[in-house]
Amino acid sequence: MSTAHVLLGLLAGGPRHGYDLKRAHDERLPRAKPLAYGQVYATLSRLERDGFVAESGQDRDGGPDRTSYELTDEGRGHLAAWLAAVDPPAPYVNSEIFNKVTVALLAAGIEQARDYLVAQRAAHMGRMRELTMAKSAPGASLGDVIAADYAIGHLEADLRWLQTTLARVAAMTTELPKDVTT
Amino acid sequence: MSERSALLSGIGIARSYGATPALRGVDLAVGAGEIVAVTGPSGCGKSTLLHCLAGILRTDSGTVTYRDQDIGLWSEAARSRLRRTEFGVLFQFGQLVPELTAVENVALPLLLAGSGRREARQVAAEWLDRLGVGELAEQRPGAMSGGQQQRCATARALVTQPRVLFADEPTGALDALTGEQVLGEIVRVVREQGTSVVLITHEASVAAYADREIVLRDGVLDPTGLGLGVGR
Ligand SMILES: Nc1ncnc2c1ncn2[C@@H]1O[C@H](COP(=O)(O)OP(=O)(O)OP(=O)(O)O)[C@@H](O)[C@H]1O
Ligand SMILES: [Mg+2]
């Protein structure tokens, strides 16, 4: 799970409190799901157990959210290894859209798949327009722009796949395919 | 966009090339200041639609209305004047005149519209500045990158402050980042000017800059955007 690595990355700049880490995470990854505090503390205690971070101090009031953490040498090495490691390029297809279209074609037929795709395409285009506006806004930071780029690139890939799939299916509609996946 | 408030609209536009029907009855309306993307696969009729709307091609049937006037009824001379004064056109490959410098290219539409030489040059230079290529004023197109040429071509298309810009794949020949920068500049300037735009593209990420998208398929509008079961 990369939340742990993101936290290590945020600690590379110096010690931080859990609360601070949550805020920095949400700010740096503006298109990610915001972290829950519980998740931050759970992740920190796992990282501490594995020796990647260590407590570096307590504010006077004490309490878990007043404890600050810092990277250990081991943590620094672990982070560097993660940053250098090449990820397996898309080993599995894990997409709700892909699953739904496949199942619709199998179980409900082309009409159903098309109705879904028409609505999905409109939603994708709407989202692309929002993201495009967000990244062209005058005050957009580099973080905003690259996060929007990432999301737009994936929406674009989905749209291209939707369109190509339908063109393929359309070419086969004369004899309704029983199973388009084989 | 209702017909009434449309600046430019087409109703039932049909156009063939010999026996090949390129458009088979297309309706669309573009409001003042609105950016409308026209998308669809190769050969679906996008460029033909743009040429009909811009009064470059005559339609076989249907009407093109600009500011409540049917421009199909106009003489060739009147349509040509309309194109020079109210419309701007931008193509995939800038189509700058290779023998002329950037500033001379941009000044051209002003000279054709009757401006004096000095004034035309000065306004052209300001437009090059606005598109971020002011320092290339004395360069010829051959010495510029594709992105720089498209910025000059954009300046040339907008220098007469047209009410409608027709852009046919304006960033289609550029890499993704350069294309985005050029498109960003085009959109910024037309928003400032309140210019309407008909933006042809086959890329969803380009269409996302528009207020609205219409999809063509085999010469007709495809309301689903997906090209299934329409006109077949
Ligand atoms: N000058 C011409 N003479 C004959 N046929 C033409 C001419 N221009 C276009 N066509 C035909 O008309 C149809 C529509 O062409 P058009 O250029 O409008 O498509 P397009 O959507 O702009 O395609 P692309 O995305 O490839 O630019 C195509 O079948 C094309 O072959
Ligand atoms: Mg074309």
XYZ file of C-alpha atoms and ligand atoms in Angstrom:
446
model
C 0.000 0.000 0.000
C 1.469 3.285 -0.969
C -0.064 5.458 1.768
C 2.809 4.319 3.969
C 5.318 5.391 1.330
C 3.620 8.733 0.858
C 3.883 9.331 4.609
C 7.550 8.372 4.525
C 7.996 10.836 1.670
C 6.315 13.596 3.642
C 8.565 12.867 6.629
C 11.655 13.146 4.422
C 11.393 16.924 4.812
C 11.549 16.751 8.624
C 9.517 15.540 11.625
C 5.752 16.033 11.650
C 2.714 15.311 13.798
C 0.051 12.890 12.637
C -2.351 15.741 12.109
C 0.218 17.576 10.062
C 0.793 14.490 7.934
C -2.881 14.156 7.138
C -3.061 17.785 6.058
C 0.074 17.564 3.953
C -1.132 14.328 2.325
C -4.482 15.840 1.324
C -2.799 18.983 0.049
C -0.116 17.229 -1.995
C -2.489 14.633 -3.438
C -5.494 16.842 -4.081
C -7.329 14.270 -6.210
C -6.782 11.374 -3.790
C -9.324 10.262 -1.237
C -8.590 12.295 1.917
C -6.845 10.290 4.654
C -8.761 9.477 7.813
C -6.901 10.277 11.050
C -7.286 6.688 12.176
C -5.507 5.576 9.039
C -2.637 7.976 9.660
C -2.063 6.691 13.209
C -2.467 3.059 12.211
C 0.042 3.514 9.396
C 2.484 5.394 11.633
C 2.418 2.680 14.268
C 3.084 0.034 11.621
C 5.972 2.093 10.244
C 7.303 2.499 13.789
C 7.039 -1.236 14.423
C 8.994 -1.893 11.219
C 11.637 0.601 12.276
C 11.045 3.061 9.427
C 9.958 5.955 11.638
C 10.583 6.889 15.268
C 8.993 9.275 17.722
C 10.927 12.498 17.724
C 9.093 14.473 20.362
C 5.923 15.330 22.229
C 4.201 18.635 22.661
C 3.549 19.579 26.260
C -0.119 18.542 26.187
C 0.762 15.008 25.148
C -1.858 12.801 23.486
C -1.399 10.819 20.283
C -1.923 13.760 17.899
C 0.840 15.719 19.636
C 3.505 13.122 19.008
C 5.823 13.925 16.130
C 7.644 11.339 14.038
C 10.817 11.339 12.004
C 12.340 9.066 9.380
C 14.954 6.580 10.529
C 17.914 5.668 8.283
C 16.126 2.444 7.542
C 13.009 4.390 6.616
C 15.055 6.564 4.281
C 16.461 3.459 2.575
C 13.012 1.914 2.305
C 11.653 5.092 0.696
C 14.541 5.280 -1.776
C 13.984 1.647 -2.779
C 10.269 2.270 -3.352
C 10.971 5.357 -5.445
C 13.422 3.439 -7.633
C 11.298 0.307 -8.078
C 9.515 -0.065 -11.429
C 5.878 -1.046 -11.004
C 4.483 -4.003 -12.927
C 2.640 -2.351 -15.825
C -1.073 -2.989 -15.274
C -0.852 -6.660 -14.249
C -4.629 -6.894 -13.727
C -7.556 -5.071 -15.229
C -9.443 -3.692 -12.287
C -12.122 -1.356 -13.519
C -15.783 -1.056 -12.663
C -16.487 0.200 -16.180
C -14.752 -2.717 -17.845
C -16.486 -5.221 -15.569
C -19.868 -3.645 -16.132
C -19.609 -3.555 -19.914
C -18.403 -7.142 -20.026
C -21.192 -8.329 -17.762
C -23.803 -6.245 -19.601
C -22.771 -7.819 -22.906
C -22.853 -11.282 -21.342
C -25.978 -11.031 -19.278
C -28.119 -8.201 -20.603
C -27.204 -7.610 -24.244
C -25.922 -4.827 -26.404
C -28.809 -2.428 -25.764
C -28.142 -2.459 -22.047
C -24.424 -2.039 -22.561
C -25.030 0.870 -24.880
C -27.424 2.669 -22.537
C -24.883 2.382 -19.785
C -22.040 3.534 -22.027
C -23.928 6.546 -23.326
C -24.562 7.722 -19.774
C -21.021 6.850 -18.693
C -19.507 8.708 -21.619
C -21.499 11.835 -20.739
C -20.327 11.576 -17.120
C -16.707 11.115 -18.223
C -16.875 14.141 -20.515
C -18.408 16.232 -17.737
C -15.628 15.250 -15.361
C -12.978 15.975 -18.006
C -14.430 19.434 -18.490
C -14.290 20.074 -14.720
C -10.704 18.886 -14.468
C -9.673 20.887 -17.530
C -11.181 23.999 -15.996
C -9.458 23.295 -12.673
C -6.047 22.903 -14.255
C -6.388 25.967 -16.490
C -7.512 28.160 -13.588
C -5.116 31.085 -13.029
C -3.989 30.043 -9.531
C -3.521 26.324 -10.269
C -0.370 24.931 -8.639
C 1.910 22.355 -10.244
C 0.366 19.790 -7.882
C -3.150 20.657 -9.095
C -2.069 20.469 -12.722
C -0.291 17.118 -12.564
C -3.109 15.597 -10.504
C -5.649 16.796 -13.098
C -3.402 15.539 -15.933
C -3.293 12.103 -14.359
C -7.077 11.938 -13.964
C -7.689 13.321 -17.471
C -5.297 10.819 -19.032
C -7.164 7.938 -17.419
C -10.581 9.284 -18.378
C -9.303 9.673 -21.922
C -8.112 6.081 -21.984
C -11.518 4.927 -20.713
C -13.303 6.975 -23.370
C -11.123 5.608 -26.134
C -11.781 2.080 -24.933
C -15.554 2.719 -24.681
C -15.659 4.001 -28.225
C -13.495 1.272 -29.704
C -15.434 -1.441 -27.911
C -18.716 -0.127 -29.212
C -17.379 0.137 -32.726
C -16.257 -3.499 -32.470
C -19.573 -4.585 -31.038
C -21.468 -2.609 -33.691
C -19.551 -4.432 -36.392
C -20.764 -7.732 -34.946
C -24.401 -6.810 -34.303
C -25.759 -8.669 -37.312
C -25.188 -11.952 -35.539
C -25.661 -11.159 -31.867
C -22.608 -12.544 -30.116
C -23.369 -15.014 -27.340
C -20.130 -14.377 -25.586
C -17.967 -11.490 -26.703
C -15.224 -12.350 -24.264
C -14.148 -15.549 -25.959
C -28.726 27.058 -27.023
C -32.069 28.210 -28.425
C -32.327 29.248 -32.076
C -33.276 32.753 -31.022
C -30.157 33.562 -29.068
C -27.811 31.786 -31.479
C -25.188 33.903 -33.189
C -24.571 31.271 -35.836
C -26.752 28.323 -36.652
C -27.165 25.616 -39.204
C -30.426 23.849 -39.911
C -30.601 20.666 -41.927
C -27.212 21.188 -43.531
C -26.538 18.688 -46.322
C -23.586 18.599 -48.652
C -22.192 15.990 -51.019
C -19.010 15.761 -53.050
C -20.235 14.232 -56.281
C -21.980 11.051 -55.232
C -20.407 11.023 -51.763
C -22.689 12.515 -49.107
C -20.498 14.224 -46.502
C -23.306 15.829 -44.478
C -26.859 14.530 -44.394
C -28.867 17.078 -42.437
C -27.029 18.604 -39.483
C -28.508 21.116 -37.037
C -26.432 23.130 -34.640
C -26.405 26.522 -32.990
C -23.543 28.500 -31.532
C -24.237 31.255 -29.032
C -22.268 34.472 -28.647
C -19.054 33.725 -26.759
C -19.741 30.013 -26.748
C -17.116 27.380 -27.553
C -18.633 24.354 -29.253
C -16.526 21.304 -29.987
C -17.342 19.156 -33.016
C -15.938 15.661 -32.668
C -16.265 12.357 -34.471
C -14.172 9.843 -36.388
C -12.204 10.585 -39.555
C -14.376 11.263 -42.560
C -17.579 11.907 -40.564
C -17.913 15.393 -42.075
C -16.399 17.729 -39.475
C -14.325 19.814 -41.879
C -17.167 19.941 -44.386
C -19.450 21.260 -41.641
C -16.912 23.912 -40.707
C -16.561 25.016 -44.335
C -20.344 25.249 -44.706
C -20.765 27.228 -41.478
C -17.942 29.575 -42.408
C -19.515 30.256 -45.789
C -16.548 28.764 -47.644
C -18.693 25.967 -49.123
C -22.266 26.324 -50.223
C -24.714 23.779 -48.817
C -26.775 21.540 -51.105
C -29.735 22.016 -48.794
C -30.404 23.491 -45.394
C -29.570 26.970 -44.186
C -26.715 28.678 -42.380
C -27.861 31.676 -40.409
C -25.514 34.315 -39.045
C -27.026 37.084 -36.924
C -30.483 36.148 -38.172
C -29.507 36.314 -41.840
C -29.450 33.370 -44.230
C -25.955 33.687 -45.666
C -26.771 31.143 -48.367
C -28.793 33.895 -50.057
C -25.830 36.251 -50.116
C -23.624 36.921 -53.118
C -20.142 35.442 -53.227
C -18.724 38.930 -52.626
C -20.858 39.480 -49.537
C -19.870 36.103 -48.116
C -16.252 36.793 -48.780
C -16.550 40.128 -46.953
C -18.209 38.311 -44.033
C -15.304 35.878 -43.859
C -12.772 38.693 -43.887
C -14.430 40.805 -41.224
C -16.515 38.671 -38.881
C -14.942 35.214 -39.115
C -11.479 33.885 -38.386
C -10.182 30.520 -39.544
C -7.432 28.389 -38.067
C -6.244 25.094 -39.546
C -4.168 22.164 -38.313
C -1.072 23.340 -40.155
C -1.008 27.111 -39.680
C -0.944 27.760 -43.445
C 1.147 30.853 -42.967
C 2.556 32.376 -46.149
C 6.128 31.034 -46.185
C 7.635 34.083 -47.907
C 6.292 36.514 -45.327
C 7.542 37.171 -41.796
C 5.301 36.479 -38.801
C 4.258 40.108 -38.470
C 3.542 40.364 -42.196
C 1.433 37.211 -42.055
C -0.609 38.517 -39.153
C -0.993 41.956 -40.762
C -2.385 40.422 -43.952
C -6.071 40.190 -42.936
C -5.945 43.812 -41.754
C -4.475 44.967 -45.066
C -7.176 43.016 -46.922
C -9.758 44.751 -44.754
C -8.351 48.126 -45.782
C -6.073 49.117 -42.881
C -3.008 51.236 -43.540
C 0.366 49.508 -43.644
C 1.859 50.996 -40.497
C -1.229 50.524 -38.418
C -1.637 46.935 -39.620
C 1.952 46.102 -38.666
C 1.563 47.660 -35.265
C -1.662 45.820 -34.453
C -0.182 42.593 -35.813
C 2.843 42.987 -33.538
C 0.543 43.475 -30.538
C -1.309 40.268 -31.385
C 1.927 38.328 -31.674
C 2.805 39.608 -28.204
C -0.558 38.531 -26.898
C 0.028 35.003 -28.144
C 3.492 34.935 -26.583
C 5.510 35.072 -29.833
C 6.250 38.794 -30.053
C 9.973 38.124 -30.350
C 9.421 36.119 -33.547
C 7.867 39.036 -35.439
C 10.620 39.182 -38.055
C 11.006 35.399 -38.499
C 9.634 33.472 -41.449
C 7.452 30.412 -40.740
C 10.201 28.032 -41.873
C 12.326 29.118 -38.923
C 9.603 28.461 -36.341
C 8.486 25.340 -34.472
C 5.009 23.944 -35.094
C 3.750 25.410 -31.829
C 5.141 28.850 -32.679
C 3.559 28.682 -36.132
C 0.184 27.838 -34.594
C 0.494 30.789 -32.226
C 1.163 33.063 -35.212
C -1.716 31.515 -37.133
C -3.949 32.123 -34.112
C -2.865 35.762 -34.018
C -3.649 36.021 -37.727
C -7.082 34.425 -37.240
C -7.966 36.775 -34.387
C -6.312 40.022 -35.483
C -9.496 41.357 -37.078
C -11.357 40.578 -33.816
C -13.812 38.235 -35.493
C -17.017 37.242 -33.765
C -16.547 33.604 -34.675
C -13.368 31.565 -34.840
C -13.448 28.355 -36.866
C -10.657 26.080 -35.740
C -10.068 22.755 -37.528
C -7.795 20.533 -35.390
C -5.747 23.583 -34.356
C -3.436 21.516 -32.167
C -3.680 18.246 -34.074
C -0.091 18.409 -35.305
C 1.468 19.331 -31.953
C 2.710 17.153 -29.101
C 0.405 16.926 -26.093
C 2.054 19.569 -23.923
C 2.654 22.098 -26.716
C -0.893 21.492 -27.937
C -2.243 22.165 -24.477
C -0.261 25.393 -24.187
C -1.413 26.653 -27.581
C -5.012 25.646 -26.915
C -4.846 27.279 -23.482
C -3.754 30.541 -25.137
C -6.486 30.332 -27.770
C -9.152 29.728 -25.133
C -7.827 32.501 -22.900
C -7.874 35.059 -25.716
C -11.294 34.108 -27.121
C -12.777 34.249 -23.627
C -11.337 37.742 -23.184
C -12.708 38.821 -26.557
C -16.056 37.047 -26.210
C -15.410 35.266 -29.517
C -17.531 32.229 -30.355
C -15.582 29.164 -31.450
C -16.369 26.127 -33.546
C -13.590 23.778 -32.481
C -13.057 20.632 -34.505
C -11.128 17.836 -32.872
C -11.157 14.098 -32.474
C -9.572 14.227 -29.051
C -11.753 14.181 -25.948
C -9.146 16.126 -23.993
C -9.374 18.981 -26.520
C -13.171 18.864 -26.596
C -13.064 19.255 -22.807
C -12.029 22.902 -23.287
C -15.372 23.616 -24.968
C -18.613 24.568 -23.274
C -20.418 21.909 -25.246
C -19.654 19.050 -27.597
C -21.533 17.732 -30.596
C -20.580 14.427 -32.157
C -20.867 13.660 -35.876
C -21.047 10.201 -37.340
C -21.410 9.500 -41.065
C -22.655 13.008 -41.779
C -25.327 13.195 -39.083
C -25.389 14.211 -35.427
C -24.903 11.359 -33.032
C -26.763 12.267 -29.840
C -25.249 9.326 -27.973
C -21.706 10.340 -28.804
C -20.926 6.676 -29.248
C -21.818 6.060 -32.853
C -24.128 3.086 -32.471
C -27.360 2.703 -34.336
C -27.450 6.255 -35.597
C -28.317 6.867 -39.226
C -28.020 3.200 -40.005
N -12.946 17.765 -51.748
C -13.529 16.578 -51.598
N -13.855 15.819 -52.665
C -14.475 14.623 -52.511
N -14.802 14.084 -51.326
C -14.499 14.782 -50.214
C -13.853 16.071 -50.294
N -13.669 16.508 -49.026
C -14.196 15.567 -48.216
N -14.688 14.544 -48.908
C -15.365 13.362 -48.346
O -16.421 13.791 -47.514
C -16.476 13.057 -46.296
C -16.312 13.981 -45.121
O -15.016 14.561 -45.154
P -14.496 15.628 -44.079
O -13.183 16.119 -44.573
O -15.559 16.637 -43.846
O -14.321 14.703 -42.807
P -13.604 15.000 -41.403
O -14.569 14.598 -40.351
O -13.113 16.405 -41.383
O -12.390 13.970 -41.416
P -10.928 14.088 -40.724
O -11.125 13.863 -39.259
O -10.179 12.972 -41.353
O -10.392 15.440 -41.048
C -15.403 11.980 -46.427
O -16.009 10.820 -46.930
C -14.449 12.565 -47.442
O -13.804 11.527 -48.165
Mg -11.173 17.247 -41.259
